[in-house]
Short mmCIF file of C-alpha atoms and ligand atoms in Angstrom, two decimals:
data_model
loop_
_atom_site.label_atom_id
_atom_site.label_comp_id
_atom_site.label_asym_id
_atom_site.label_seq_id
_atom_site.Cartn_x
_atom_site.Cartn_y
_atom_site.Cartn_z
CA MET W 1 10.71 -27.37 27.67
CA SER W 2 10.07 -24.20 26.19
CA VAL W 3 7.97 -24.04 22.86
CA GLN W 4 9.55 -22.13 20.12
CA PRO W 5 7.25 -19.52 18.84
CA SER W 6 6.19 -20.38 15.30
CA LEU W 7 7.00 -17.78 12.48
CA LEU W 8 3.27 -17.68 11.87
CA ASP W 9 2.82 -16.24 15.18
CA GLN W 10 5.15 -13.36 14.53
CA PRO W 11 4.11 -10.11 12.71
CA ALA W 12 4.06 -11.04 8.84
CA PRO W 13 7.65 -10.15 7.26
CA HIS W 14 8.02 -6.99 5.52
CA ILE W 15 10.59 -4.98 3.70
CA LEU W 16 11.11 -1.23 3.75
CA ARG W 17 13.02 0.40 0.84
CA ARG W 18 14.15 3.79 1.78
CA ALA W 19 14.83 6.52 -0.78
CA PHE W 20 12.78 4.28 -3.27
CA LEU W 21 12.71 6.85 -6.11
CA PRO W 22 15.29 9.26 -7.44
CA VAL W 23 14.38 12.76 -6.01
CA ALA W 24 13.08 14.19 -9.33
CA GLU W 25 10.64 11.32 -9.69
CA HIS W 26 9.39 11.60 -5.99
CA ARG W 27 8.89 15.31 -6.62
CA ALA W 28 6.83 14.60 -9.87
CA ILE W 29 4.53 12.28 -8.04
CA LEU W 30 4.03 14.72 -5.16
CA ASP W 31 3.49 17.48 -7.55
CA TRP W 32 0.87 15.88 -9.76
CA SER W 33 -1.00 14.83 -6.57
CA LEU W 34 -1.09 18.18 -5.14
CA ALA W 35 -2.26 19.68 -8.53
CA HIS W 36 -5.02 17.25 -8.93
CA ARG W 37 -7.43 17.24 -5.83
CA ALA W 38 -10.21 17.20 -8.36
CA CYS W 39 -8.99 13.55 -9.24
CA PHE W 40 -9.71 12.12 -5.94
CA ALA W 41 -13.01 10.67 -4.56
CA PRO W 42 -14.05 8.59 -1.53
CA SER W 43 -12.22 5.37 -1.58
CA LEU W 44 -14.39 2.09 -2.19
CA VAL W 45 -13.92 -1.41 -0.77
CA ASP W 46 -13.72 -4.33 -3.26
CA SER W 47 -13.60 -1.68 -5.94
CA ALA W 48 -17.40 -1.23 -5.67
CA GLN W 49 -18.83 -0.56 -2.12
CA LEU W 50 -18.53 2.52 -0.14
CA ARG W 51 -18.25 1.38 3.50
CA ALA W 52 -17.17 4.09 5.85
CA ASN W 53 -16.70 1.92 8.74
CA ILE W 54 -14.19 -0.25 6.97
CA ARG W 55 -12.31 2.40 5.25
CA SER W 56 -11.97 6.13 5.08
CA SER W 57 -9.62 7.78 2.48
CA LEU W 58 -9.76 9.43 -0.90
CA THR W 59 -8.62 7.51 -4.04
CA ALA W 60 -7.51 9.09 -7.27
CA ARG W 61 -7.95 7.70 -10.81
CA LEU W 62 -4.54 7.70 -12.16
CA PRO W 63 -3.70 9.25 -15.46
CA GLU W 64 -2.19 7.43 -18.45
CA GLN W 65 1.04 9.63 -18.11
CA ALA W 66 4.58 8.83 -18.53
CA TRP W 67 5.32 9.08 -14.70
CA VAL W 68 2.79 6.39 -13.86
CA GLU W 69 4.37 4.01 -16.43
CA ALA W 70 7.83 4.66 -15.06
CA PHE W 71 6.79 4.28 -11.47
CA ARG W 72 5.09 0.88 -12.39
CA ARG W 73 8.39 0.03 -14.01
CA ARG W 74 10.34 0.93 -10.89
CA VAL W 75 8.02 -1.31 -8.82
CA LEU W 76 8.35 -4.18 -11.31
CA ASP W 77 12.04 -3.91 -11.44
CA ALA W 78 12.18 -4.15 -7.52
CA VAL W 79 9.82 -7.24 -7.29
CA PRO W 80 12.37 -10.17 -7.85
CA ALA W 81 14.58 -8.84 -4.99
CA LEU W 82 11.53 -8.02 -2.83
CA ALA W 83 9.96 -11.32 -3.38
CA SER W 84 13.38 -13.04 -2.50
CA ASP W 85 13.81 -10.86 0.73
CA LEU W 86 10.35 -11.73 1.78
CA GLY W 87 11.10 -15.38 1.35
CA MET W 88 8.50 -15.83 -1.46
CA ALA W 89 9.17 -18.41 -4.29
CA PRO W 90 10.03 -16.39 -7.42
CA PHE W 91 7.19 -15.62 -9.76
CA ALA W 92 6.62 -13.99 -13.02
CA PRO W 93 4.40 -10.81 -12.45
CA GLU W 94 1.83 -10.53 -14.84
CA THR W 95 1.00 -6.78 -13.93
CA VAL W 96 1.29 -4.21 -11.11
CA GLN W 97 -1.98 -2.70 -10.15
CA LEU W 98 -1.65 0.93 -8.80
CA SER W 99 -3.82 3.10 -6.70
CA LEU W 100 -3.21 6.46 -5.30
CA ILE W 101 -4.72 7.39 -1.96
CA ALA W 102 -4.77 10.45 0.44
CA TYR W 103 -5.52 9.95 4.12
CA ASN W 104 -6.56 12.99 6.04
CA ASP W 105 -7.57 13.85 9.55
CA GLY W 106 -9.42 10.74 11.09
CA ASP W 107 -8.96 8.50 7.91
CA PHE W 108 -8.00 4.73 8.39
CA TYR W 109 -8.38 1.38 6.96
CA ARG W 110 -9.49 -1.38 9.19
CA PRO W 111 -7.80 -4.78 9.02
CA HIS W 112 -7.98 -6.71 5.84
CA VAL W 113 -6.05 -8.79 3.33
CA ASP W 114 -5.45 -7.59 -0.16
CA THR W 115 -5.88 -10.92 -1.78
CA GLU W 116 -9.06 -11.36 -4.11
CA THR W 117 -10.88 -14.74 -3.97
CA SER W 118 -13.47 -13.76 -6.84
CA PRO W 119 -13.79 -17.04 -9.13
CA ALA W 120 -14.01 -14.44 -11.96
CA ARG W 121 -10.51 -13.12 -11.31
CA LYS W 122 -7.80 -13.47 -13.96
CA SER W 123 -4.74 -13.17 -11.91
CA ASP W 124 -3.89 -13.04 -8.02
CA ARG W 125 -2.43 -10.29 -6.01
CA VAL W 126 0.66 -12.00 -4.40
CA LEU W 127 2.74 -9.08 -3.42
CA SER W 128 1.65 -5.85 -1.89
CA ALA W 129 3.84 -2.67 -1.64
CA VAL W 130 2.94 0.76 -0.60
CA TYR W 131 4.96 3.88 -1.73
CA TYR W 132 4.50 6.73 0.69
CA PHE W 133 4.94 10.37 0.19
CA HIS W 134 4.04 13.75 1.74
CA THR W 135 4.65 17.50 1.71
CA GLU W 136 7.45 18.80 3.99
CA PRO W 137 7.34 19.68 6.87
CA LYS W 138 5.14 16.50 7.54
CA ALA W 139 1.84 17.72 8.80
CA TYR W 140 0.12 14.61 9.87
CA SER W 141 0.98 11.86 12.30
CA GLY W 142 -0.24 8.27 12.95
CA GLY W 143 -1.19 6.31 9.75
CA GLU W 144 1.10 3.43 10.65
CA LEU W 145 0.80 0.39 8.55
CA ARG W 146 -0.09 -2.54 11.28
CA LEU W 147 1.03 -5.94 10.17
CA HIS W 148 -0.68 -8.76 11.90
CA ALA W 149 0.72 -12.33 12.33
CA PHE W 150 -0.44 -14.98 9.52
CA ASN W 151 -1.89 -16.98 12.52
CA PRO W 152 -5.15 -15.48 13.41
CA ALA W 153 -5.06 -16.59 16.85
CA SER W 154 -1.79 -14.60 17.40
CA ASN W 155 -2.19 -11.09 18.78
CA ARG W 156 1.27 -10.08 17.64
CA SER W 157 1.59 -7.15 15.12
CA ALA W 158 4.09 -4.57 14.01
CA ASP W 159 3.51 -0.99 13.34
CA ILE W 160 5.43 0.53 10.39
CA ALA W 161 5.64 4.36 10.16
CA PRO W 162 4.98 5.75 6.60
CA GLU W 163 8.36 7.30 5.71
CA GLN W 164 8.87 9.94 2.88
CA ASN W 165 9.89 8.32 -0.33
CA ALA W 166 9.90 4.71 1.07
CA LEU W 167 8.33 1.40 -0.33
CA LEU W 168 6.98 -1.00 2.18
CA ALA W 169 6.61 -4.51 0.82
CA PHE W 170 4.60 -7.51 2.34
CA ALA W 171 2.71 -10.78 1.09
CA SER W 172 -0.73 -9.60 -0.08
CA PHE W 173 -2.30 -12.44 2.18
CA ALA W 174 -0.94 -10.82 5.27
CA ARG W 175 -3.50 -9.14 7.33
CA HIS W 176 -2.91 -5.43 7.84
CA GLU W 177 -4.44 -2.23 8.37
CA VAL W 178 -3.91 1.66 8.35
CA ARG W 179 -4.08 3.19 11.78
CA PRO W 180 -5.96 6.32 12.11
CA VAL W 181 -4.54 9.57 10.84
CA ALA W 182 -4.22 12.76 12.69
CA CYS W 183 -3.97 15.79 10.36
CA PRO W 184 -4.97 18.96 12.23
CA SER W 185 -5.07 21.28 9.45
CA GLY W 186 -7.51 19.10 7.37
CA ARG W 187 -5.77 20.39 4.25
CA PHE W 188 -5.64 18.17 1.46
CA GLU W 189 -1.91 19.06 0.94
CA ASP W 190 -1.12 17.78 4.23
CA SER W 191 -2.47 14.39 3.68
CA ARG W 192 -0.68 10.99 4.09
CA PHE W 193 -0.25 10.09 0.47
CA ALA W 194 0.29 6.52 -0.68
CA ILE W 195 0.35 4.86 -3.94
CA ASN W 196 -0.56 1.05 -3.36
CA CYS W 197 1.06 -1.34 -5.75
CA TRP W 198 -0.50 -4.95 -6.08
CA VAL W 199 1.96 -7.23 -8.13
CA ARG W 200 -0.41 -9.87 -9.76
CA ARG W 201 0.51 -13.27 -10.94
CA ALA W 202 -1.33 -14.93 -13.68
CA LEU W 203 -3.47 -17.95 -12.43
CA PRO W 204 -2.25 -21.39 -13.36
CA ALA W 205 -3.86 -22.90 -16.31
CA GLN W 206 -6.81 -25.16 -15.53
O1 LIG R 1 -1.48 2.86 3.05
C1 LIG R 1 -1.15 1.88 3.55
O2 LIG R 1 -0.08 1.73 4.32
C2 LIG R 1 -1.85 0.67 2.98
C3 LIG R 1 -2.98 0.70 2.31
C4 LIG R 1 -3.81 -0.60 2.21
O3 LIG R 1 -3.51 -1.62 2.86
C5 LIG R 1 -4.63 -0.83 0.87
O4 LIG R 1 -5.21 0.22 0.44
O5 LIG R 1 -4.98 -1.98 0.76
FE1 LIG R 2 -4.30 -3.36 1.98
#
């Protein structure tokens, strides 16, 4: 008798939305990023610590500008269908937390989950989405998002290549990592750019 592999042993489900933004909105995000190198600083882990062995990339502080709010709205509008396609129970998003990251030569992010567990938190990250963009022609390779299985004993995983103007969504509690990026020129403009979107749900009242 063969044993059916459990869904938990498979790489966590994910959804890729290609051509996520209209061309002009994609362009505006790329243009802003290229023009604001000074807004990027080494990425932190758990929003406080700098731990180079876990994560290597640059994170930008996002401005309070119309394009950021428009992007947040695009993601929020996509959430019901993404959640449904991922097999998640419907939920009312409280907010979408955004973070703009540039990965250059040798950068990576080791396996982690996006879920937060601090008792002080006011809401939970439930759905993670990553929006990818870069200059053309693409001048980096690698940087796949590797999604692991929910079952930690499983060694199955799926590598998803970052695609221009695509949004990749998965459950925030799915373990994932960013495979090392090769960007031979080392130029900031040639980076693997990504906007992390963490869709948060209010904690149930105690
Ligand atoms: O850039 C990616 O593909 C994912 C990044 C990530 O997992 C994170 O910043 O939490
Ligand atoms: Fe992550």
